[in-house]
Coordinates of C-alpha atoms in Angstrom, one line a residue:
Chain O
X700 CA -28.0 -27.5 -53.5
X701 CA -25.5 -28.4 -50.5
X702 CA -24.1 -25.1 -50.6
X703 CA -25.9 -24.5 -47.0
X704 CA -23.8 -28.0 -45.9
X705 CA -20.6 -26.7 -46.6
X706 CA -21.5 -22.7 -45.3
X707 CA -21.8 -24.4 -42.7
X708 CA -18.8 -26.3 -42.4
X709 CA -16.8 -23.4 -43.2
X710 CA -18.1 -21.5 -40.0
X711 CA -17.0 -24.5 -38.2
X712 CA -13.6 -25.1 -39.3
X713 CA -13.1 -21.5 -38.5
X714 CA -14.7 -21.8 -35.2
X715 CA -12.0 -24.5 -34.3
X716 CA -9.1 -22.4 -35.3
X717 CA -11.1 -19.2 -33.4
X718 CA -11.2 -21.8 -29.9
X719 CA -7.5 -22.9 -30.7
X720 CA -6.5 -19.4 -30.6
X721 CA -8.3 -18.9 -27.4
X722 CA -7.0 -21.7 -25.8
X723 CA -3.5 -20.6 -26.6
X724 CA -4.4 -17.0 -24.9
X725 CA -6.2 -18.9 -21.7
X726 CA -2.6 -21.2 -21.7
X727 CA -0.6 -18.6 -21.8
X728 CA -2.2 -16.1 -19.0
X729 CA 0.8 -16.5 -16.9
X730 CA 3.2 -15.5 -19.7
X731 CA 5.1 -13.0 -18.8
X732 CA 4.8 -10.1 -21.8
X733 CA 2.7 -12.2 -23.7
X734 CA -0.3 -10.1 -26.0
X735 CA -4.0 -11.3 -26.3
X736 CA -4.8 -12.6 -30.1
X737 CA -7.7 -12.6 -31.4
X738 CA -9.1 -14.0 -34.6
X739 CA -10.7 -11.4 -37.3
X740 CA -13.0 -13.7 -39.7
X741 CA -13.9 -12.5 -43.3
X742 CA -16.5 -13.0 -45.7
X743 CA -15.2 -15.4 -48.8
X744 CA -17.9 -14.9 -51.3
X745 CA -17.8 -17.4 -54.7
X746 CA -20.1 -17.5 -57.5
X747 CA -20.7 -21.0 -58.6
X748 CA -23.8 -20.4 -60.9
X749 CA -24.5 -17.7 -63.1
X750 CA -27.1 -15.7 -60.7
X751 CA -26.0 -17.3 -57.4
X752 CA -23.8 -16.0 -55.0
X753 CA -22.6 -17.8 -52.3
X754 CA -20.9 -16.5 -49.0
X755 CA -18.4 -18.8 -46.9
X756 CA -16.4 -18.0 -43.9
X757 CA -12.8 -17.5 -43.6
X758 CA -10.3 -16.7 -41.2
X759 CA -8.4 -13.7 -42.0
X760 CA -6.2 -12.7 -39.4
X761 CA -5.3 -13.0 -36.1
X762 CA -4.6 -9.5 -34.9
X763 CA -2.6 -9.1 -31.3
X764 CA -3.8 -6.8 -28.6
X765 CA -0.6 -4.6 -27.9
X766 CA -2.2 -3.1 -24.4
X767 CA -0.2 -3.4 -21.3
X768 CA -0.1 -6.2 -19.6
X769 CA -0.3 -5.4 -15.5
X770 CA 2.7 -5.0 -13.4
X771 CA 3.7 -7.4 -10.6
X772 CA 6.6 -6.6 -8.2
X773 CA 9.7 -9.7 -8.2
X774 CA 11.9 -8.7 -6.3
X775 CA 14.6 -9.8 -9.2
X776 CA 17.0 -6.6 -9.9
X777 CA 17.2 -7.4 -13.7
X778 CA 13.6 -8.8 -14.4
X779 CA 12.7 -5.4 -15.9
X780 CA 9.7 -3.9 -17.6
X781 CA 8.7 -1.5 -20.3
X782 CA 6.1 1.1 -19.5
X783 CA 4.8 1.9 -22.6
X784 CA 5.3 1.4 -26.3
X785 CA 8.6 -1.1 -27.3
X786 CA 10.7 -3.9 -27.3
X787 CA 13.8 -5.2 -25.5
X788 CA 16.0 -6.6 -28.4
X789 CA 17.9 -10.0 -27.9
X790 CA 20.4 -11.7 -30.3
X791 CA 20.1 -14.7 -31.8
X792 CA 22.0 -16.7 -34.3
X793 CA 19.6 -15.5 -37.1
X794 CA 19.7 -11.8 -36.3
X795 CA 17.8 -9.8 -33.4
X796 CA 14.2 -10.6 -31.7
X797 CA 12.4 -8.6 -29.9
X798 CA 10.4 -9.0 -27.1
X799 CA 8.7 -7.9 -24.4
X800 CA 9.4 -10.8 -21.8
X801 CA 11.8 -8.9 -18.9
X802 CA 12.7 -11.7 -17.1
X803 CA 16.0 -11.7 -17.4
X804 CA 19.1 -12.5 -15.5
X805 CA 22.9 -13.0 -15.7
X806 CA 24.8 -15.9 -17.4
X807 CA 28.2 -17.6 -16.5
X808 CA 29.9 -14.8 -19.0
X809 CA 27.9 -12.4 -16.5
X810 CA 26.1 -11.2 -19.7
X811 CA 22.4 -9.8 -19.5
X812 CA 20.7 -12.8 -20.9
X813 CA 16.8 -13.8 -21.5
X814 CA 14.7 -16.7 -20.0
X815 CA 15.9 -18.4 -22.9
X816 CA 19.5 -17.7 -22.6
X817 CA 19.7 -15.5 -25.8
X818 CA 22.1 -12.1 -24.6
X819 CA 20.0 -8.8 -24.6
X820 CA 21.8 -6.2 -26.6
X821 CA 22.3 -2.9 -25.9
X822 CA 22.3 0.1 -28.5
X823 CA 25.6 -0.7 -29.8
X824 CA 24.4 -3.9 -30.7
X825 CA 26.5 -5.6 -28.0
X826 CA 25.6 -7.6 -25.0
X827 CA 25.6 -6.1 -21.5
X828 CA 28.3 -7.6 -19.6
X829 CA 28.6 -6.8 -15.6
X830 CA 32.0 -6.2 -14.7
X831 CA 33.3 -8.8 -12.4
X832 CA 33.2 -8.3 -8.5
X833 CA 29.7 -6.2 -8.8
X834 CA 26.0 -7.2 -7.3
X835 CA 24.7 -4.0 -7.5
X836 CA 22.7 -3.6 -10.9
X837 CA 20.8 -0.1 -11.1
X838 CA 18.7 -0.1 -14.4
X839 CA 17.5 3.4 -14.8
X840 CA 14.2 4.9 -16.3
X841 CA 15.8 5.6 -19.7
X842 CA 17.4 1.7 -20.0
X843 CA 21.0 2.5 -18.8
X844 CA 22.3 -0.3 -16.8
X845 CA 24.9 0.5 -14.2
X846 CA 26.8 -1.2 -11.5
X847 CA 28.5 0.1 -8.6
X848 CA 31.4 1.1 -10.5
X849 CA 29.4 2.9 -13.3
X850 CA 27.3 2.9 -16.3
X851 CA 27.8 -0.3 -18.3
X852 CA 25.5 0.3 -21.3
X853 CA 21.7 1.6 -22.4
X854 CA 19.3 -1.1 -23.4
X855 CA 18.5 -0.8 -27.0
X856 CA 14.7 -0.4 -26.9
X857 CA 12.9 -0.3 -30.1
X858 CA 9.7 0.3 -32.0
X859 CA 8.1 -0.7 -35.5
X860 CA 6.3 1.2 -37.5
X861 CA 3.5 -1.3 -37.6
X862 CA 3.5 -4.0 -34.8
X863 CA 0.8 -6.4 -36.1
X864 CA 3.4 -7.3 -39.0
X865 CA 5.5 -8.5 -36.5
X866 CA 5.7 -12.6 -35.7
X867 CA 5.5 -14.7 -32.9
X868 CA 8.2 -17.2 -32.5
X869 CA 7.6 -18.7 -29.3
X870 CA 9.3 -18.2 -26.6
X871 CA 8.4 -14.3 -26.4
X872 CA 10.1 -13.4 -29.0
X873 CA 8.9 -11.7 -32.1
X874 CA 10.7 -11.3 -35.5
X875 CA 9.9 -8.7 -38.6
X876 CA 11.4 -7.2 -41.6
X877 CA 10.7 -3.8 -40.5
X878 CA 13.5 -1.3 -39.4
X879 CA 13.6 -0.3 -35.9
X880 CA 13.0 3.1 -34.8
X881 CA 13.4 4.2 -31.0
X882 CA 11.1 3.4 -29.1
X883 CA 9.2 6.8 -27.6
X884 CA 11.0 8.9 -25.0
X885 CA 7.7 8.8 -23.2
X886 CA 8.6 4.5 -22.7
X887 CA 10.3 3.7 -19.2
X888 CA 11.7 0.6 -18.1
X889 CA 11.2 -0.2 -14.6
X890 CA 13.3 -2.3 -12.9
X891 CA 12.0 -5.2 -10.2
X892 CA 9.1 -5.2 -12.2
X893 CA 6.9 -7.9 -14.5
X894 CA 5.0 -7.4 -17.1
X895 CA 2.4 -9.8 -16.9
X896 CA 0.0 -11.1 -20.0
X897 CA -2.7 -8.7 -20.9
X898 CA -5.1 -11.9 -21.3
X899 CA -8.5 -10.8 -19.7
X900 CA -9.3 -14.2 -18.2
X901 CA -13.4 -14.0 -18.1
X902 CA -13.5 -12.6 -21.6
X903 CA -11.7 -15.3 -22.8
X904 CA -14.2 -17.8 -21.0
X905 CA -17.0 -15.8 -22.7
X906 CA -15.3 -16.4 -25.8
X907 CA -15.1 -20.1 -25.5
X908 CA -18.4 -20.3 -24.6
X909 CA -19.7 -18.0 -27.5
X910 CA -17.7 -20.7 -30.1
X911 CA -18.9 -23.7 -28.5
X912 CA -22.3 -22.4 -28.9
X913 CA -21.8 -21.1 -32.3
X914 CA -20.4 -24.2 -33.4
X915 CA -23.9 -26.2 -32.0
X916 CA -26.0 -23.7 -34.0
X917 CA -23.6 -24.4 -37.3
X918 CA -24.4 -28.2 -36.4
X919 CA -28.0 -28.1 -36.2
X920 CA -28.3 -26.4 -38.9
X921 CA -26.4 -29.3 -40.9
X922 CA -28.6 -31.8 -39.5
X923 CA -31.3 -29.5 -40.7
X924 CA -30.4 -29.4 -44.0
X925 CA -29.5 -32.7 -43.9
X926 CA -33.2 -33.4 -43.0
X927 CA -35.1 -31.5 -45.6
X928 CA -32.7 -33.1 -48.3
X929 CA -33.5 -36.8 -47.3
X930 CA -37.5 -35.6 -46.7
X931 CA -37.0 -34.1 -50.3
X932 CA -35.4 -37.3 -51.9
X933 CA -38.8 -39.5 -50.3
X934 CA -41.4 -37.4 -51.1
X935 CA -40.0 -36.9 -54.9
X936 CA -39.6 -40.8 -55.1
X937 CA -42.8 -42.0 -53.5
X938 CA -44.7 -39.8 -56.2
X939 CA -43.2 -41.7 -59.0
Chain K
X450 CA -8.0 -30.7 -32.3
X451 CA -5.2 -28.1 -31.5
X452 CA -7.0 -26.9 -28.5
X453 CA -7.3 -30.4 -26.9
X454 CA -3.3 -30.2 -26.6
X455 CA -3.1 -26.3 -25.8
X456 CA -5.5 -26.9 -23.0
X457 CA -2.9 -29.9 -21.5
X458 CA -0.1 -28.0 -22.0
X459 CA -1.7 -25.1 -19.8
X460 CA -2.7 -27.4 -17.1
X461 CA 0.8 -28.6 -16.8
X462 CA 2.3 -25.8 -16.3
X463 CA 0.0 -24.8 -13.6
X464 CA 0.8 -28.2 -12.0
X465 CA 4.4 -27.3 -12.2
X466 CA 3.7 -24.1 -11.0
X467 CA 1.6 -25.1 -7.8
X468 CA 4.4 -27.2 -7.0
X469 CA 6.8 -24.5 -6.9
X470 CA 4.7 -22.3 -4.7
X471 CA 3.9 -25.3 -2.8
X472 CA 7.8 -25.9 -1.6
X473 CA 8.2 -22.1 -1.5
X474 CA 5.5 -22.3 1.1
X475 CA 6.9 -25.3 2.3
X476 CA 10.5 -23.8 3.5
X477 CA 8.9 -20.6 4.1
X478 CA 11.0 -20.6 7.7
X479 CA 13.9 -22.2 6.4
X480 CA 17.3 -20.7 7.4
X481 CA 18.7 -18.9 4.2
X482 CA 15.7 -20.4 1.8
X483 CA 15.6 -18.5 -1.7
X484 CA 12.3 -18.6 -3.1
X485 CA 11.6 -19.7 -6.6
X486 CA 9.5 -18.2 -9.1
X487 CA 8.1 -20.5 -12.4
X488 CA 8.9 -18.7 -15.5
X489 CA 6.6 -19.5 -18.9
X490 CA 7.0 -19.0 -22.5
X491 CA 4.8 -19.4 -25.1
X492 CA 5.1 -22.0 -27.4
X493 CA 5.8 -22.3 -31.7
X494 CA 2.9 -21.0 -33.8
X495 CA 2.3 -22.4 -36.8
X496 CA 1.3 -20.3 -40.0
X497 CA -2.2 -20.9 -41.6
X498 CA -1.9 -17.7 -43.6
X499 CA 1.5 -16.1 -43.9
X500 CA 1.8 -12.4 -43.1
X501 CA 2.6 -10.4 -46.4
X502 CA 0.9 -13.1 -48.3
X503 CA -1.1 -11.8 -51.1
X504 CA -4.9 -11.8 -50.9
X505 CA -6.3 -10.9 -54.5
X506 CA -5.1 -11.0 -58.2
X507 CA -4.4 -7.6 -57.5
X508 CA -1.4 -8.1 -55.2
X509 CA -3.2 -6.8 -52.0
X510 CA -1.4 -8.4 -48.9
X511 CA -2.7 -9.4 -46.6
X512 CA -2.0 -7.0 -43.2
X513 CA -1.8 -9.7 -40.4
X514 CA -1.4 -13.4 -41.0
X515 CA -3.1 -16.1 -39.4
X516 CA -0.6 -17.8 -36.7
X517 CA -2.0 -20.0 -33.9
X518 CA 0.5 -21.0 -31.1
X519 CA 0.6 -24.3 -29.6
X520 CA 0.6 -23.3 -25.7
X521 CA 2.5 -22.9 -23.1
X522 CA 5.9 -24.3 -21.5
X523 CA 8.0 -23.9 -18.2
X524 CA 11.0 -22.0 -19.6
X525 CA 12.6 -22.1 -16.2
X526 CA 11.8 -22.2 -12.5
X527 CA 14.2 -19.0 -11.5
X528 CA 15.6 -18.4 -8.0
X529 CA 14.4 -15.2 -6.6
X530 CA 18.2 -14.1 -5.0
X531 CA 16.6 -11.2 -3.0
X532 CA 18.0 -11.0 0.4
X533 CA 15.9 -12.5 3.3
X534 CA 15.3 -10.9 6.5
X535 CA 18.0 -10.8 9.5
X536 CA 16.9 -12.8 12.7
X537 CA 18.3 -11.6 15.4
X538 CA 19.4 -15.3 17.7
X539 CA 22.2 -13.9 19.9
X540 CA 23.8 -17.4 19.6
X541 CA 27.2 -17.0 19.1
X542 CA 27.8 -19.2 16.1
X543 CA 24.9 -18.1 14.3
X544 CA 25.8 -16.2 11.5
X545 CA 24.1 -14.0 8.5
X546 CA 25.1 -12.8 5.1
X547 CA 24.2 -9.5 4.8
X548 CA 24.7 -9.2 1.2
X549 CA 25.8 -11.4 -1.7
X550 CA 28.2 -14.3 -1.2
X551 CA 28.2 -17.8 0.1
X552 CA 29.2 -19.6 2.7
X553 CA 31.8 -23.0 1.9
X554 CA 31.0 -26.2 3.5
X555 CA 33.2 -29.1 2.6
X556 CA 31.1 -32.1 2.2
X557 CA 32.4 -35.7 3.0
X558 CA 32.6 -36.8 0.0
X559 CA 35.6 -33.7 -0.1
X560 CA 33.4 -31.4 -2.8
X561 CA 32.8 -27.7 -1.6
X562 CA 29.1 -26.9 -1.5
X563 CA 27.5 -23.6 -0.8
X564 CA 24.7 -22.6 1.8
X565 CA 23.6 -19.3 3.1
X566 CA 22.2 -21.1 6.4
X567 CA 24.6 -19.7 8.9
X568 CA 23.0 -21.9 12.3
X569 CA 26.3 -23.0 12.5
X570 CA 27.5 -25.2 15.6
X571 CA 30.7 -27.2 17.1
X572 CA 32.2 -30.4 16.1
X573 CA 33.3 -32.8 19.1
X574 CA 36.8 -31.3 18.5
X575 CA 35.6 -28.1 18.3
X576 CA 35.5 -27.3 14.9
X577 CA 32.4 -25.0 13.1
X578 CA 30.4 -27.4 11.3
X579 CA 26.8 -27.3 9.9
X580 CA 24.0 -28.2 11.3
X581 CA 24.6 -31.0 9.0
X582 CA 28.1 -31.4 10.9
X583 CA 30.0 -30.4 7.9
X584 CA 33.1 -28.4 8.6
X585 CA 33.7 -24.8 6.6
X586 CA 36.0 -23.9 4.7
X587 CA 38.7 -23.1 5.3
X588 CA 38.5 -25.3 8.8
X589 CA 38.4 -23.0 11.9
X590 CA 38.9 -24.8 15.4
X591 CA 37.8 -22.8 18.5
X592 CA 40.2 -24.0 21.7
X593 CA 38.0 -25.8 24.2
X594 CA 39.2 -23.5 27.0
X595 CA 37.2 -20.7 24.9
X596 CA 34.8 -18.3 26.7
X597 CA 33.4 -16.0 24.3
X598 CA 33.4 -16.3 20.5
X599 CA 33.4 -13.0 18.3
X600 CA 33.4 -12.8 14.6
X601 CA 33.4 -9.8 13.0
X602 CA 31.7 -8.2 10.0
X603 CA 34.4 -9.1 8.0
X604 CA 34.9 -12.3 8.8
X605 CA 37.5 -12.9 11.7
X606 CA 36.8 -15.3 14.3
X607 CA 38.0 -14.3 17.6
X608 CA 38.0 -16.3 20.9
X609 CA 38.9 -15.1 24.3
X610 CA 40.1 -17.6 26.5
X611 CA 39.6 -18.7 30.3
X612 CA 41.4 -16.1 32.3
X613 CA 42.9 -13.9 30.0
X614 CA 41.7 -10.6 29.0
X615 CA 43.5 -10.3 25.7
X616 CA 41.1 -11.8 22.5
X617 CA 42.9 -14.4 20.1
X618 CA 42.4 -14.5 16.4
X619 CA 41.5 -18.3 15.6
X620 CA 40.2 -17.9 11.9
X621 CA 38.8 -15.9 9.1
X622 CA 35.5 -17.1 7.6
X623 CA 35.6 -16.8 3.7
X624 CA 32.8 -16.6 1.6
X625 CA 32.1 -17.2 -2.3
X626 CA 30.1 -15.3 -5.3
X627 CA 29.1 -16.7 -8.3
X628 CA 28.7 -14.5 -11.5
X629 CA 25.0 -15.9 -11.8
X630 CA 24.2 -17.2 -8.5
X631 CA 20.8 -17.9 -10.1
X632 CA 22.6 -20.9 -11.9
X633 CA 24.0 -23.0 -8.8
X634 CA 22.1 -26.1 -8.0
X635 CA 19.9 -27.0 -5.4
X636 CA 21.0 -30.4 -3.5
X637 CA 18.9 -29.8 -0.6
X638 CA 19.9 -30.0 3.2
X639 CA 20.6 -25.7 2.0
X640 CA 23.0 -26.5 -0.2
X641 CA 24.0 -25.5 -3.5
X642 CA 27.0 -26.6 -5.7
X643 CA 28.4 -24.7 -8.4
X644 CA 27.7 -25.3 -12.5
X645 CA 28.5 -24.5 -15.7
X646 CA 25.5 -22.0 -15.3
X647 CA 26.9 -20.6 -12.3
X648 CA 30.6 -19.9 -13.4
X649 CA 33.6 -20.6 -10.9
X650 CA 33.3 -19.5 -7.5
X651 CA 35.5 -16.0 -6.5
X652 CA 36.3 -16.7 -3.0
X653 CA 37.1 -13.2 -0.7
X654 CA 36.7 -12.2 2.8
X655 CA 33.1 -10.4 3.4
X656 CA 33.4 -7.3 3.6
X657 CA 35.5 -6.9 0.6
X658 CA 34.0 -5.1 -3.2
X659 CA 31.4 -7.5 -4.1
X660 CA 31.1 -9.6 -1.1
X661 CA 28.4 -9.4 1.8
X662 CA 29.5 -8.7 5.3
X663 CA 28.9 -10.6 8.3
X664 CA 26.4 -9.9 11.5
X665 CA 27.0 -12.7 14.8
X666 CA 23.7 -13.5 16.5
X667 CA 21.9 -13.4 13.6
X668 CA 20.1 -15.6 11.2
X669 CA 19.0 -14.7 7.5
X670 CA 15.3 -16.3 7.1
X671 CA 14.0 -17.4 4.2
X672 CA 12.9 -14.8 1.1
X673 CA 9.5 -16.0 1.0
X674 CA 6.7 -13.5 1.4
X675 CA 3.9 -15.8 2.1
X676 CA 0.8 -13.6 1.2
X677 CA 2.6 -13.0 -2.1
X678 CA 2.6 -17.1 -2.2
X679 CA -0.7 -17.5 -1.4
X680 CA -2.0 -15.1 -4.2
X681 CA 0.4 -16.5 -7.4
X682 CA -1.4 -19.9 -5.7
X683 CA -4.6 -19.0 -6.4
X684 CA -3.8 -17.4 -9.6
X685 CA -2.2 -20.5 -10.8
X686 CA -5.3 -22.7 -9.4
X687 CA -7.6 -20.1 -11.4
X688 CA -5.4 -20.3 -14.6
X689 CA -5.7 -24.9 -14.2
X690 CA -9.4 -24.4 -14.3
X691 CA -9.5 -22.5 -16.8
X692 CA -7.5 -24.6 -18.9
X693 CA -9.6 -27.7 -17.8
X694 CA -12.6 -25.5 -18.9
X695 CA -10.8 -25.5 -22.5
X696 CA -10.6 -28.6 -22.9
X697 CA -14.1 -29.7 -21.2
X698 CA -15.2 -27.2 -24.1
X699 CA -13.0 -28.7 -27.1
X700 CA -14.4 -32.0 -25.7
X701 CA -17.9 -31.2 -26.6
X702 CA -17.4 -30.0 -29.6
X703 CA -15.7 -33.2 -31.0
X704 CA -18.7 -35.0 -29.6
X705 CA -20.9 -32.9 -31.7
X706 CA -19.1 -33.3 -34.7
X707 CA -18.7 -37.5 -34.0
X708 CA -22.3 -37.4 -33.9
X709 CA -23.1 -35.7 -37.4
X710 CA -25.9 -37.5 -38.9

């Protein structure tokens, strides 16, 4: 009989995780490279009488938008962007990461390193080191990186075959047990350039606002339920 | 509630970020300014519902998992080393990089610092100091019965003298690269000393592979393109409402819920 109660709950609890998930997408608007999530909410249906059926709510997934982000211009020779489908790949101490975060720069080793500090490999699975005595760093459509005294190495940019089964992280990166492929010839990289989030601000706002008003409805109608229960429980005792 | 804490953490970037644009905006006519730029990251997620997990008795798995991140973070506050523009002074000890490299002041404490301001003047003795009055390095000393000063693109300090027609070499300004520039640090006053970030300075005469040459009369202004401040500024104010807005919303949810009957 308090099924309704806890329907009702369940729509709440998800609603919370749905605003947490928001808020992390209106927090991280500046990101650069970061991807919209969204939450994707499924019926969880259970049986708990012979002819009753019973349908809860449950968060299923959070799915990422993989749209472009839009471009700003930095002025920074090796923040660097990716027109299109793909990854940059850094190293880390527990095998490669991708991302899609360009701002990179050069460390004390003059390797090609991320915000982070984590070197960016190139497609021999080495790090991109400058050669010492050079400032000019040319990064060409197709991910070579050259200097005035020549080519140095091509970014290894990659895709997956399925990029929602990849995981966030933090910090940018991604991780996921699928094997790289190359990314699509039709991918650029574009050099001075940022990608930015692809978080639409106002949707996001019209979002929070749908949950928050969601959540009220859920409330009231606990406190509705809650009401015809304690009505119920007087007018059955007073006709004892 | 998470959002409570996502929402602060968004706001405080922002504040950090205003800040930067703020001094950016702040030294946007200072002599050999860079201009910084606030980087962000997104934060851990935790996992409510693994990806691969399995979703029935039938082994189905589950495509996407459920992973909400916990905000957002400052990963660094870079230095945009894009070169600024050339102001032409015609003072004679005004000087400009034109290209990469840095000029070495020796401070009194007897560390080398680095600075691109090149409004250089003369010490009583008639040394080129600073405008801070701190001599370069190495230490050039123009005669006092000097007349004109030249210095060339590549660094050589000439001086011709009262009455003679012949110029005099007196000098050779030096100048300093960094493998990532990006990492010295900021003292103020134009400065910059060198880290572990930064690597150890190459010193060479301008001019030379890799180092910037010289123009006289000529001053490099600061990097910052103030319309380009004004916009990330109100992009950044935008993106702290927004996060107040989360958690003004968060906040009236919990007061629903605390007043449950």
């Amino acid at each position: 009989m308090e099924n309704s109660i806890y329907v009702a709950m369940s729509r709440q609890m998800a609603l919370q995780r749905q605003l947490d998930v928001t808020s992390n997408n209106i927090a991280n608007m500046n990101t650069a490279g970061y991807k919209n999530q969204r939450m994707l909410f499924t019926e969880f249906v259970e049986r708990p009488g012979l002819h009753e059926k019973v349908s809860f709510v449950q968060d299923r997934a959070v799915v990422r938008d993989l749209s472009n982000g839009a471009m700003t211009q930095t002025g920074n020779p090796l923040d660097l962007a990716l027109t299109g489908q793909g990854y940059f790949t850094v190293d880390t101490a527990s095998g490669p990461r991708y991302t899609r975060a360009g701002n990179f720069r050069l460390n004390d080793q003059r390797q090609i390193v991320d915000a982070g500090g984590l070197p960016v490999l190139a497609n021999n699975g080495q790090p991109l080191v400058m050669p010492a005595g050079t400032s000019d760093v040319k990064v060409s459509g197709d991910g070579t990186v050259a200097t005035e005294l020549g080519p140095v190495g091509k970014l290894n940019i990659v895709t997956f075959k399925n990029e929602q089964l990849m995981t966030e992280v933090g910090n940018g990166l991604y991780v996921t047990d699928e094997q790289p492929e190359p990314a699509p010839v039709e991918t650029k990289v574009a050099q001075g350039l940022l990608e930015g989030s692809n978080v639409k601000p106002v949707v996001e706002m019209t979002q929070m606002i749908e949950v928050q008003r969601q959540y009220m409805s859920a409330q009231r109608m606990m406190d509705n339920e809650h009401e015809r229960i304690r009505t119920m429980i007087q007018r059955l005792g007073r006709s004892v | 509630m998470r959002s409570l804490a996502i929402g602060a953490t968004g706001m405080i970037a922002q504040q950090l970020n205003v800040e930067t644009i703020s001094n950016n905006i702040a030294n946007s006519t200072t002599t050999g300014y860079k201009k910084q730029r606030a980087e962000f990251q997104d934060l851990l997620y935790q996992n409510f519902r693994r990806i691969g997990s399995t979703s029935s008795d039938a082994g189905t798995v589950v495509p996407t998992g459920v992973q909400v991140g916990a905000g957002v973070r400052v990963a660094a506050v870079a230095r945009v080393l894009e070169q600024g523009n050339l102001n032409i002074t015609d003072n004679k000890l005004d000087v400009a990089i034109n290209g990469s490299g840095y000029f070495q002041v020796t401070l009194p404490s007897g560390d080398t610092s680095y600075t691109r301001a090149g409004n250089f003047k003369l010490s009583p003795e008639g040394v080129i100091v600073t405008a801070d009055g701190y001599p370069i390095q190495p230490n050039i000393t123009i005669p006092t019965d000097a007349v004109d000063i030249a210095i060339n693109s590549s660094g050589e300090v000439m001086v011709k003298l009262d009455g003679q027609t012949a110029t005099q070499n007196v000098g050779q300004i030096q100048l300093s690269t960094f493998a990532n520039a990006a990492g010295l640090e900021a003292t103020g006053d134009n400065l910059f000393l060198e880290t572990g970030a930064s690597g150890q300075a190459v010193t060479g005469n301008p001019g030379a592979p890799g180092f910037g040459r010289i123009t006289q009369g000529a001053l490099e202004t600061s990097n910052v393109n103030v319309v380009q401040e004004i916009t990330t500024l109100i992009t950044a104010q935008r993106a702290y409402e927004m996060n107040s807005k989360v958690i003004k919303t968060t906040d009236e949810m919990m007061q629903q819920a605390s007043q449950m009957k």
